[in-house]
């Protein structure tokens, strides 16, 4: 994961002339069934929004980035984690 932001920046620059954007999403704790109850409770307590993320939360962000409205966003590491600092 450490190199992914560098790859994203390089791809954003190298592919821009083709109309291709490159971004990476860090979705934080997503409720996909992998967490124990202890981990779930810990994550919920430490998330300012008071809930876990859902696959739909991430999908909505991807949908936006792939839309005309999101075409100006390029070369970004986007934190989509409910406000976890």
Coordinates of C-alpha atoms in Angstrom, one line a residue:
X1 CA 0.0 0.0 0.0
X2 CA 2.9 2.4 0.7
X3 CA 3.9 2.7 -3.0
X4 CA 0.3 2.9 -4.3
X5 CA 0.1 6.7 -3.8
X6 CA 3.4 7.2 -5.8
X7 CA 2.1 4.9 -8.6
X8 CA -1.2 6.9 -8.6
X9 CA 0.6 10.2 -9.0
X10 CA 2.8 8.8 -11.8
X11 CA -0.3 7.4 -13.6
X12 CA -2.2 10.6 -13.1
X13 CA 0.5 12.5 -14.9
X14 CA 1.4 10.0 -17.6
X15 CA -2.2 9.2 -18.6
X16 CA -3.8 12.7 -18.3
X17 CA -3.3 13.5 -22.0
X18 CA -5.5 10.4 -22.8
X19 CA -8.3 11.7 -20.6
X20 CA -7.6 9.0 -18.0
X21 CA -7.6 9.9 -14.3
X22 CA -5.9 7.9 -11.5
X23 CA -6.9 8.0 -7.9
X24 CA -6.8 5.6 -4.9
X25 CA -9.4 5.2 -2.2
X26 CA -8.6 4.2 1.4
X27 CA -12.0 3.0 2.6
X28 CA -11.2 2.4 6.3
X29 CA -13.2 -0.2 8.2
X30 CA -15.9 -1.6 5.8
X31 CA -18.5 -4.0 7.1
X32 CA -18.1 -7.0 4.8
X33 CA -18.4 -9.7 7.4
X34 CA -14.8 -10.3 8.2
X35 CA -14.7 -8.5 11.6
X36 CA -15.1 -10.2 15.0
X37 CA -17.7 -8.5 17.3
X38 CA -14.8 -7.1 19.3
X39 CA -13.2 -5.4 16.2
X40 CA -16.6 -4.1 15.1
X41 CA -17.3 -2.5 18.4
X42 CA -13.8 -1.0 18.6
X43 CA -14.1 0.5 15.1
X44 CA -17.5 1.9 15.7
X45 CA -16.4 3.5 18.9
X46 CA -13.4 5.2 17.1
X47 CA -15.4 6.4 14.1
X48 CA -16.8 9.9 14.4
X49 CA -19.9 8.9 12.4
X50 CA -20.5 6.1 14.8
X51 CA -20.8 3.3 12.2
X52 CA -18.8 1.1 9.9
X53 CA -18.6 1.8 6.3
X54 CA -20.5 -0.3 3.8
X55 CA -19.5 -1.5 0.3
X56 CA -22.1 0.9 -1.0
X57 CA -20.2 3.9 0.6
X58 CA -17.1 3.0 -1.4
X59 CA -19.1 2.2 -4.5
X60 CA -20.7 5.7 -4.4
X61 CA -17.3 7.3 -4.3
X62 CA -16.0 5.2 -7.2
X63 CA -19.2 6.1 -9.1
X64 CA -18.5 9.8 -8.5
X65 CA -14.9 9.5 -9.6
X66 CA -15.9 7.8 -12.8
X67 CA -18.5 10.4 -13.6
X68 CA -18.2 13.7 -15.5
X69 CA -18.6 15.5 -12.2
X70 CA -15.5 13.7 -10.8
X71 CA -13.2 14.2 -13.8
X72 CA -11.3 17.1 -12.2
X73 CA -10.1 14.8 -9.4
X74 CA -6.8 13.3 -10.4
X75 CA -3.8 11.9 -8.6
X76 CA -5.5 11.8 -5.2
X77 CA -5.4 9.5 -2.2
X78 CA -9.0 9.7 -0.9
X79 CA -9.7 8.8 2.7
X80 CA -13.3 7.5 2.9
X81 CA -13.3 6.3 6.5
X82 CA -16.1 8.1 8.4
X83 CA -13.7 10.7 9.8
X84 CA -11.1 8.4 11.5
X85 CA -8.0 10.6 12.0

